[in-house]
Amino acid sequence: MKLLTLNTHSWMEEHSEEKLEQLVSHLLKEDYDIICLQEINQLMMSEKVKVPKSYQALSSAPDLHADHYAYLLTQKLAEKGVTYEWSWSYNHIGFDRYHEGVALLSKTPIAGRELLVSEVDDETDYHTRRILLADTVVNGRAVTIVSLHLSWFGKGFEAEWEIIEKELLAQTNPLILMGDFNNPTDQEGYELILKSPLNLVDSHKVAEKVSGSHTILADIDGWEGNQQALKVDHAFISQDLTVISSKVLFDGGETPVLSDHFGLEVEIDL
């Protein structure tokens, strides 16, 4: 099972259309089973589109617009003969002009749902956050995948994690949580996750093969004043799944920089 997570920074990126095409090319080459994406945006005032059959709408989501990042991504992939089922969970208005949320793409059928994890539920308040959960079966193995974009420790993360933990403790499938946790490796929020009764492990700590050490560089949106390279994008995985590899990509090495975050690719033996 091959997975990818990336905080795309969507239309806030310079040369965003070129970077979208680069992402499409990479996805066609690597053929991921599951893709988790964060900061997936559409302009609030852009034109609406007809909902494609591959899209699973959730209750929080506004209508799809023509510039919806995940809509365009999946359409471009479909034009090349690659179809993903996908869903999108709306979080809040970003930069006063975007609907912003998290997406999940899957080669296999999904049963998607969302969970409000913030204490507020107001699209005009950037603290509003939902996670996107999807049950699916890959290579005969049932799994629950979570795409998420959480708050910083001391600024809402602890309460969000408590809600997530309570929800996931009721799940029977192995878990894979991927996304922008806004909590760097080995710091307080990260340790809270590893100490959870969910019995999760960090792919980058347990993989047989590990590549890369950080996913953000210093001072970016949300990390103003930061002076360090940090790994805040993670894959936390149930202990009964074997992680073959965990690799940082879109870092300017073998793969181009597509966002203010680097991506994370994980392979799991089911």
C-alpha positions in Angstrom: 0.0 0.0 0.0 1.5 3.3 -1.1 0.3 6.6 0.4 1.1 10.3 0.0 0.3 13.4 2.2 0.9 17.0 1.2 -0.1 20.4 2.4 -0.5 21.8 -1.1 -0.8 25.5 -0.1 -3.0 25.4 -3.2 -3.6 28.8 -4.9 -1.5 30.7 -2.4 1.6 29.3 -4.1 3.4 31.3 -6.8 3.2 29.5 -10.1 0.4 27.4 -8.7 -0.9 26.1 -12.0 2.6 24.9 -13.0 2.9 23.2 -9.6 -0.4 21.5 -10.1 0.7 20.1 -13.4 3.9 18.8 -11.7 1.9 17.2 -9.0 -0.3 15.5 -11.6 2.8 14.1 -13.4 4.2 12.8 -10.1 0.9 11.1 -9.2 0.7 9.4 -12.6 4.2 8.1 -12.2 4.0 6.8 -8.6 0.4 5.4 -8.7 -0.5 5.9 -5.0 -3.4 4.0 -3.4 -4.3 6.8 -1.1 -3.5 10.5 -1.2 -4.2 12.9 1.7 -4.2 16.6 0.9 -4.5 19.7 3.1 -5.1 23.4 2.4 -7.3 22.4 -0.5 -9.0 25.6 -1.7 -11.5 27.2 -4.1 -12.4 30.8 -4.5 -15.6 31.6 -2.7 -17.0 33.6 -5.7 -15.9 31.4 -8.6 -18.2 29.4 -10.9 -19.9 26.2 -9.6 -19.5 22.9 -11.4 -21.6 19.7 -11.7 -20.5 17.2 -9.1 -18.5 14.3 -10.7 -19.4 10.7 -10.0 -16.0 10.2 -8.3 -16.8 12.8 -5.6 -18.4 12.0 -2.3 -19.9 15.2 -0.9 -20.0 15.7 2.9 -22.4 17.7 4.9 -20.1 20.6 5.7 -18.9 21.2 2.1 -20.0 24.1 0.0 -20.8 23.4 -3.7 -17.8 22.5 -5.8 -16.4 25.3 -7.9 -14.5 25.2 -11.2 -11.2 26.1 -9.5 -11.4 23.6 -6.6 -7.9 22.3 -6.3 -8.8 18.6 -5.7 -11.5 18.8 -8.4 -9.0 20.0 -11.0 -6.4 17.5 -9.8 -8.7 14.5 -10.1 -10.1 15.7 -13.5 -6.6 16.0 -14.9 -5.8 12.5 -13.6 -9.0 11.1 -15.1 -8.1 12.6 -18.5 -5.0 10.4 -18.3 -7.1 7.3 -17.4 -6.5 7.3 -13.7 -9.6 7.5 -11.5 -9.7 8.3 -7.8 -12.7 8.3 -5.6 -12.4 11.4 -3.4 -14.0 13.6 -0.8 -13.4 17.0 0.8 -14.1 18.3 4.3 -14.6 22.0 4.6 -12.8 23.8 7.5 -13.0 27.5 7.2 -12.5 30.6 5.0 -8.9 31.2 4.2 -7.3 34.6 3.4 -10.8 36.1 3.2 -11.5 34.7 -0.2 -11.1 30.9 -0.2 -13.1 27.9 1.0 -10.4 25.8 2.6 -10.4 22.2 3.7 -8.8 18.7 3.6 -9.2 16.1 0.9 -8.7 12.4 0.5 -8.2 10.5 -2.8 -8.5 6.7 -3.0 -8.1 4.1 -5.8 -10.5 1.9 -3.9 -14.1 2.7 -2.9 -14.4 4.8 0.2 -17.0 5.4 2.9 -16.2 8.9 3.9 -17.2 11.0 6.8 -16.1 14.0 8.7 -15.6 15.0 12.3 -15.6 18.5 13.8 -12.7 18.6 16.2 -12.5 22.3 17.0 -14.4 24.0 19.8 -15.9 26.4 17.3 -17.9 25.7 14.2 -17.8 29.0 12.3 -16.4 29.3 8.8 -15.3 32.8 9.4 -13.1 31.6 12.3 -9.9 30.0 11.2 -9.9 27.9 14.4 -12.7 25.8 12.8 -11.3 22.4 11.8 -12.7 19.1 10.6 -10.9 15.9 9.8 -11.8 13.6 7.0 -12.1 9.9 7.7 -12.5 7.1 5.1 -12.9 3.4 5.4 -11.6 1.4 2.5 -10.2 -2.0 1.6 -6.7 -2.2 0.0 -5.3 -5.6 -1.1 -8.0 -7.3 0.9 -7.2 -5.4 4.1 -9.8 -3.0 5.7 -8.2 0.2 6.9 -9.4 3.6 8.2 -7.5 6.6 6.7 -7.7 10.1 8.2 -6.6 13.3 6.4 -6.2 16.2 8.8 -4.8 19.6 9.4 -4.7 20.4 13.1 -3.8 23.4 15.3 -0.6 24.1 17.2 0.1 22.8 20.7 -1.3 25.3 23.2 -3.5 26.9 20.5 -6.2 24.2 20.3 -4.4 21.0 19.4 -4.9 19.3 22.8 -8.7 19.6 22.6 -8.7 18.6 19.0 -6.7 15.5 19.7 -8.9 14.5 22.6 -11.9 14.4 20.2 -10.0 12.5 17.6 -8.8 10.0 20.1 -12.3 9.4 21.4 -13.7 8.8 17.9 -10.9 6.5 16.8 -10.8 4.4 19.9 -14.2 3.1 18.7 -12.7 2.0 15.3 -11.8 -1.6 14.7 -9.8 -1.2 11.5 -6.1 -0.4 11.5 -5.6 3.3 11.5 -3.5 5.6 9.2 -3.5 9.3 10.1 -1.8 11.5 7.6 -1.4 15.3 7.3 -0.2 18.6 8.7 -0.3 18.1 12.4 1.4 21.5 13.1 3.3 19.7 15.9 7.0 19.0 15.3 8.7 15.7 15.9 9.6 15.0 19.5 7.8 18.1 20.9 4.8 18.1 23.2 1.9 17.6 20.8 3.8 14.8 19.0 4.5 13.0 22.2 0.8 13.3 23.2 0.0 11.3 20.0 2.5 8.6 20.6 1.4 8.2 24.2 -2.2 7.7 23.1 -4.1 4.5 23.8 -4.6 4.3 20.0 -1.1 2.7 20.0 0.1 4.6 17.0 3.7 4.8 15.6 5.4 7.5 13.6 6.2 6.1 10.1 9.5 8.0 10.1 10.6 6.3 13.4 9.7 2.7 12.5 10.1 2.4 8.7 12.7 0.0 7.4 13.9 2.7 5.1 13.7 6.4 6.0 14.6 9.5 3.8 14.4 13.1 4.8 14.2 14.8 8.2 11.9 17.9 7.9 8.9 19.2 6.0 9.0 23.0 6.6 11.8 25.5 6.4 11.7 28.3 9.0 9.3 31.2 8.5 6.2 30.1 6.6 2.4 30.8 7.0 1.5 29.7 10.5 5.1 29.5 11.6 6.0 33.2 11.6 9.3 33.8 13.3 10.3 30.2 13.3 14.0 29.8 12.6 14.2 26.0 12.3 13.6 23.3 9.8 10.9 21.1 11.3 8.9 18.0 10.5 5.2 18.8 11.1 3.8 16.6 8.4 3.4 13.0 9.7 1.9 9.6 9.1 0.9 7.9 12.4 0.0 4.3 11.9 -1.4 1.4 13.9 1.4 -0.8 15.3 0.1 -3.9 13.6 0.9 -2.5 10.2 4.5 -2.8 8.9 6.0 0.4 7.5 8.4 -0.4 4.6 9.5 3.1 3.8 8.8 6.7 4.9 10.2 9.4 2.5 10.1 13.2 2.5 9.6 14.5 -1.1 8.8 17.6 -3.0 11.8 19.1 -1.3 13.8 20.2 -4.3 15.9 17.1 -4.6 14.6 14.3 -6.8 11.2 16.0 -6.8 10.4 19.7 -7.2 9.2 22.0 -4.4 5.4 22.3 -4.8 4.4 24.1 -1.6 5.7 25.8 1.5 5.4 22.2 3.0 7.3 19.2 1.7 5.3 16.0 1.1 5.6 12.6 2.8 5.4 9.2 1.0 4.8 6.1 3.0 4.7 2.4 1.9 3.0 -0.2 4.1 3.0 -3.9 4.0 -0.6 -5.1 4.3 
